[in-house]
GROMACS .gro file of C-alpha atoms in nm:
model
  204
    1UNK     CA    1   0.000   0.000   0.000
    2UNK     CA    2   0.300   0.231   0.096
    3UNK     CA    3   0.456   0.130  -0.250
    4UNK     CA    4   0.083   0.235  -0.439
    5UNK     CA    5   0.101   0.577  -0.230
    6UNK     CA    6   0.395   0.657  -0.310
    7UNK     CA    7   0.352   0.586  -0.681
    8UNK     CA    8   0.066   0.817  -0.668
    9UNK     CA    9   0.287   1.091  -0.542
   10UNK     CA   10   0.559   1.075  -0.797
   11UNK     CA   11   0.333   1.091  -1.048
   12UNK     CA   12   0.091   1.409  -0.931
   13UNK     CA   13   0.462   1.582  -0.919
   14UNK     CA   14   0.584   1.477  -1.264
   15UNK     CA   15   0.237   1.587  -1.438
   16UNK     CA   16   0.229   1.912  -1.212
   17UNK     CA   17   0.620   1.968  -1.335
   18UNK     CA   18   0.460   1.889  -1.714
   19UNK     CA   19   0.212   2.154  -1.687
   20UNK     CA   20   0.191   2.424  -1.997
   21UNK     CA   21   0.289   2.775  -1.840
   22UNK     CA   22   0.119   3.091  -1.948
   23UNK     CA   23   0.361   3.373  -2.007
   24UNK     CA   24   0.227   3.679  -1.820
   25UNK     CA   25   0.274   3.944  -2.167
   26UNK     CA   26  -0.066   3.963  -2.407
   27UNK     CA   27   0.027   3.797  -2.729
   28UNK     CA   28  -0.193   3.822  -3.043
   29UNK     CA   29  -0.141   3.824  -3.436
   30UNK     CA   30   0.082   4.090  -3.537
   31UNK     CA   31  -0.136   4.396  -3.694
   32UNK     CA   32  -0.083   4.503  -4.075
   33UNK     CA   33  -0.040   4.894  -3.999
   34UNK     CA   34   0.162   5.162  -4.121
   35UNK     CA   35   0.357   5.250  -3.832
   36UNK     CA   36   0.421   5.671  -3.785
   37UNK     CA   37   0.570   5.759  -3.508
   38UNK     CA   38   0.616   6.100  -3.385
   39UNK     CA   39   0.953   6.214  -3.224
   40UNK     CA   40   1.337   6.234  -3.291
   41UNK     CA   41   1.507   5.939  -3.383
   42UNK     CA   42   1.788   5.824  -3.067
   43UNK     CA   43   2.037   5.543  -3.183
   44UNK     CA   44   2.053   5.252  -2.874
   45UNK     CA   45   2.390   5.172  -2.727
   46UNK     CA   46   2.425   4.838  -2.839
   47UNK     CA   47   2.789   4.750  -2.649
   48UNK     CA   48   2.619   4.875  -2.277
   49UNK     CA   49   2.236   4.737  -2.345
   50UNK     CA   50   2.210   4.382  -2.212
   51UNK     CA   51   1.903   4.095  -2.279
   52UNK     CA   52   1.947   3.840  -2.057
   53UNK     CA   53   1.723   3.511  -2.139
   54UNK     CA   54   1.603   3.256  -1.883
   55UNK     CA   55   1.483   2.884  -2.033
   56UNK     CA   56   1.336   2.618  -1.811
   57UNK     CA   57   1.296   2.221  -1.815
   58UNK     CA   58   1.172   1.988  -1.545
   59UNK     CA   59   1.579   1.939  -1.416
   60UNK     CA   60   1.719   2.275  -1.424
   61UNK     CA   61   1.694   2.651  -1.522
   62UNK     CA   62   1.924   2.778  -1.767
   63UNK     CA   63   2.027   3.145  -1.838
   64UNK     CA   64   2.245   3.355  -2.068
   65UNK     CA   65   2.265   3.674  -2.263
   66UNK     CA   66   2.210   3.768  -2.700
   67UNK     CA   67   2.294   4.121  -2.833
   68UNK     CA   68   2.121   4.398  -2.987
   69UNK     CA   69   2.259   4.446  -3.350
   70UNK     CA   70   2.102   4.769  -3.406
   71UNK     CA   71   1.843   4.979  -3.260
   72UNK     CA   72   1.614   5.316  -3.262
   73UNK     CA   73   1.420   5.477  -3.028
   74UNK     CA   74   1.158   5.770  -3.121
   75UNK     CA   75   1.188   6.038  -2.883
   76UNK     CA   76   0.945   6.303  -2.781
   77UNK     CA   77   0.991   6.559  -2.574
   78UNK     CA   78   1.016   6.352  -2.248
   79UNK     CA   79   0.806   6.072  -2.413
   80UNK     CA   80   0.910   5.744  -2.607
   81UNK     CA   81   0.732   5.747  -2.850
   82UNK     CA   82   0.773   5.402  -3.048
   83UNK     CA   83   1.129   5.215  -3.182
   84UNK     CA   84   1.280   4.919  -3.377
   85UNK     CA   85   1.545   4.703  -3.268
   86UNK     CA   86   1.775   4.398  -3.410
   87UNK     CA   87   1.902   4.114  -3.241
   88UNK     CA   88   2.187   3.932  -3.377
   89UNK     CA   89   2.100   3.557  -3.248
   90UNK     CA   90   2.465   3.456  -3.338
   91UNK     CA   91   2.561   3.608  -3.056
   92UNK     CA   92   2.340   3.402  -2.801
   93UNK     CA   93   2.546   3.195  -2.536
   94UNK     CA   94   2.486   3.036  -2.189
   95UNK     CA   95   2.603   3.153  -1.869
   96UNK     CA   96   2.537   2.908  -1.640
   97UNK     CA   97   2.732   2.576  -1.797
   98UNK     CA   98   3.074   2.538  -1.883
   99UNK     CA   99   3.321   2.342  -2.109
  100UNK     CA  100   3.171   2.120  -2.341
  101UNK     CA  101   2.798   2.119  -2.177
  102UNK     CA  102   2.795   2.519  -2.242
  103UNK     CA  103   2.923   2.428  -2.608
  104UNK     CA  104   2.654   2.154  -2.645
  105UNK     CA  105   2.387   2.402  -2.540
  106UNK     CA  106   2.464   2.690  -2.757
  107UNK     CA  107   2.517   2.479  -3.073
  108UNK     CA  108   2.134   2.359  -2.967
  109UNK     CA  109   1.988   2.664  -2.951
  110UNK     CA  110   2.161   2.755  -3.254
  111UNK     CA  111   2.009   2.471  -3.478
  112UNK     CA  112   1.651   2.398  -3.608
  113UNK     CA  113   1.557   2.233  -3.283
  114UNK     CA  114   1.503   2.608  -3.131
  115UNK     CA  115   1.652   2.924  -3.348
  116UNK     CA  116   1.781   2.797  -3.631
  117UNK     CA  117   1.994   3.096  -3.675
  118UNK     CA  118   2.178   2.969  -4.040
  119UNK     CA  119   1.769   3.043  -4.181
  120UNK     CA  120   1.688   3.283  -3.922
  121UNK     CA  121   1.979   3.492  -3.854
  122UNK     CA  122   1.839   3.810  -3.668
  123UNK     CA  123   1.473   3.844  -3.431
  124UNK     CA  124   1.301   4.212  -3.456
  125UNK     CA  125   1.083   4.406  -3.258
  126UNK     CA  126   0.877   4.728  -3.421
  127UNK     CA  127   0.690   4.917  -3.152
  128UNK     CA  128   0.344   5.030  -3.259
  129UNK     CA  129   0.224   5.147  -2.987
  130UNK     CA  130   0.351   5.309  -2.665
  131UNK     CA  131   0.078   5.388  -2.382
  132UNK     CA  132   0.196   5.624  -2.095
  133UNK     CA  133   0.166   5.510  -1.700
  134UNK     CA  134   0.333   5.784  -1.543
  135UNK     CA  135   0.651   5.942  -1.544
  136UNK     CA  136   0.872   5.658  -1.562
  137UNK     CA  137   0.627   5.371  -1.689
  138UNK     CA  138   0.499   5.304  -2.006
  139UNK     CA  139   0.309   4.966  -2.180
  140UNK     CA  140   0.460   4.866  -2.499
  141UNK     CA  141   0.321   4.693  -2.779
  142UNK     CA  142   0.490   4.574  -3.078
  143UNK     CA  143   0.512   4.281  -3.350
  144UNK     CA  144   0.812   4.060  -3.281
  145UNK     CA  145   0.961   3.846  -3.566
  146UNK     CA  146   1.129   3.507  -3.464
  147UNK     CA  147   1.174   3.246  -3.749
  148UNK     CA  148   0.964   3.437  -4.045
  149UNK     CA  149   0.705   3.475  -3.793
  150UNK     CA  150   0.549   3.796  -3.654
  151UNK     CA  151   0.293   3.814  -3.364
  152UNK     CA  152   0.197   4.162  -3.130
  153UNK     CA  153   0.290   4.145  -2.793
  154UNK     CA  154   0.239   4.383  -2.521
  155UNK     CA  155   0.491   4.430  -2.164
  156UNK     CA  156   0.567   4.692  -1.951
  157UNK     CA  157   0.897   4.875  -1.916
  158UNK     CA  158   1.011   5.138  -1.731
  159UNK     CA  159   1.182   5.487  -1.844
  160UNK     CA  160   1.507   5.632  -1.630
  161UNK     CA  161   1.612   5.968  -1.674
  162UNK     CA  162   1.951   6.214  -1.709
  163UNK     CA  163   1.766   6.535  -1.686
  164UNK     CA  164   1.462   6.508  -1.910
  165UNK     CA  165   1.611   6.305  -2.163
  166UNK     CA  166   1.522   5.939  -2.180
  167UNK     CA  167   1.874   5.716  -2.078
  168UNK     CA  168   1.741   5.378  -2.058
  169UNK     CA  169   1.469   5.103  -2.088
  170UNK     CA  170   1.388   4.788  -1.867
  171UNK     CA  171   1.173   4.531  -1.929
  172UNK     CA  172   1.074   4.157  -1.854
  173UNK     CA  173   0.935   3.981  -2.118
  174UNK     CA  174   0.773   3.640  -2.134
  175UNK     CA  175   0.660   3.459  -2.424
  176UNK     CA  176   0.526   3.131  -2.539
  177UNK     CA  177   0.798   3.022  -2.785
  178UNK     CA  178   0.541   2.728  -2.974
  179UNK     CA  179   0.399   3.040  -3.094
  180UNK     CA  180   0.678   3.152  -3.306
  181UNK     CA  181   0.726   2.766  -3.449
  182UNK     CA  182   1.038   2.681  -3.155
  183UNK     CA  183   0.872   2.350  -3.048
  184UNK     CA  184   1.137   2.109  -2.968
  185UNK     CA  185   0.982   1.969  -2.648
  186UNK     CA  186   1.273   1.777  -2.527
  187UNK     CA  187   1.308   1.422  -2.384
  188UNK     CA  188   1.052   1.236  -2.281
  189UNK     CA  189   1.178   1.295  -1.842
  190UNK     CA  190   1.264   1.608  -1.870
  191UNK     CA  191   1.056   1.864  -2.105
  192UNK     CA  192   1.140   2.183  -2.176
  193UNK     CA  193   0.893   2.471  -2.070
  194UNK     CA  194   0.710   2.623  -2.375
  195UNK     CA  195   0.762   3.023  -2.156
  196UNK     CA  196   1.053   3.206  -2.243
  197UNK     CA  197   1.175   3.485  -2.014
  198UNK     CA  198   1.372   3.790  -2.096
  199UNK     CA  199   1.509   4.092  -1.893
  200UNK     CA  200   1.569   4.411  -2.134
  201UNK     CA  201   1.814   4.699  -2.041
  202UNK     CA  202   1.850   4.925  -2.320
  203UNK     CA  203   2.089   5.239  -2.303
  204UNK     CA  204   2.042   5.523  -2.543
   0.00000   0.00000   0.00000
């Protein structure tokens, strides 16, 4: 009976692990508009801005950093008014393994299983909307391309200031990455989470 119970356990845990997450940004088919935005155009710092990704599977967490290419943010007054930025996914490593297991990683995330950066070299981001809080906070929406495919999603971020000129951006992002055709679910064990998280720090 103790054997039975503790059956039962193991397997409430491993189908509780299994569960589908919901990433906590709105995501919804990317909208067919002409996008004018209003304001002077600011060229990002791409050596100081950092985007820090965090993927999960039933064993572990793992976590590492890609690079902006290029960027622009539309300036107005005090107000940002929209932006488009470039990430170069060759540039996409792990922090948290090292030796061959970091190597093994990377060159996975490179490949069709997830990025398939040979095909899909670069991900973009086009604001098309930008929604004022307060002083500091802002909601963003904007159509993100990932592997020839573009959906709207909306986050929050928050504005600092040097004076009244806009400095820097910070974000989290999550997203569901079946959504954008990455759906390698990994073995059987030990699946992968379909939520992908990302922390944004953009310096103008």
């Amino acid at each position: 009976m103790k054997n039975i119970t503790y059956l039962l356990i193991i397997a409430s845990l491993a189908v509780f692990n299994c569960k589908k997450s919901e990433p906590a940004n709105t995501t919804s088919e990317a909208k067919e508009t002409k996008v004018e935005v209003k304001g002077t155009p600011t060229p990002v710092n791409v050596n100081d801005s950092i985007i820090n990704w965090y993927g999960a599977k039933m064993s572990m967490t793992h976590n590492g950093t890609v690079k902006l290419k290029e960027g622009t943010v539309y300036v107005e007054g005090k107000d940002v008014t929209g932006g488009k930025f470039t990430i170069d996914m060759s540039t996409i490593v792990n922090l948290d393994l090292d030796g061959e297991m970091k190597q093994k990683l990377e060159g996975h995330l490179r490949d069709t299983d997830f990025f398939e950066i040979s095909k899909f070299p670069e991900v973009t981001f086009q604001i098309t909307d930008v929604k004022k809080k307060s002083d500091t906070e802002i909601d963003i929406t904007g159509n993100l391309e990932m592997k020839g495919i573009s959906k709207s999603i909306s986050f929050p971020a928050t504005i600092e200031y040097e004076g009244d000129a806009p400095k820097s951006a910070k974000a989290k992002v999550e997203f569901d990455r079946q959504i954008w055709g990455i759906t390698y679910k990994g073995k059987a064990d030990d699946i992968i989470n379909d939520v992908v998280k990302a922390e944004l720090d953009i310096k103008l």
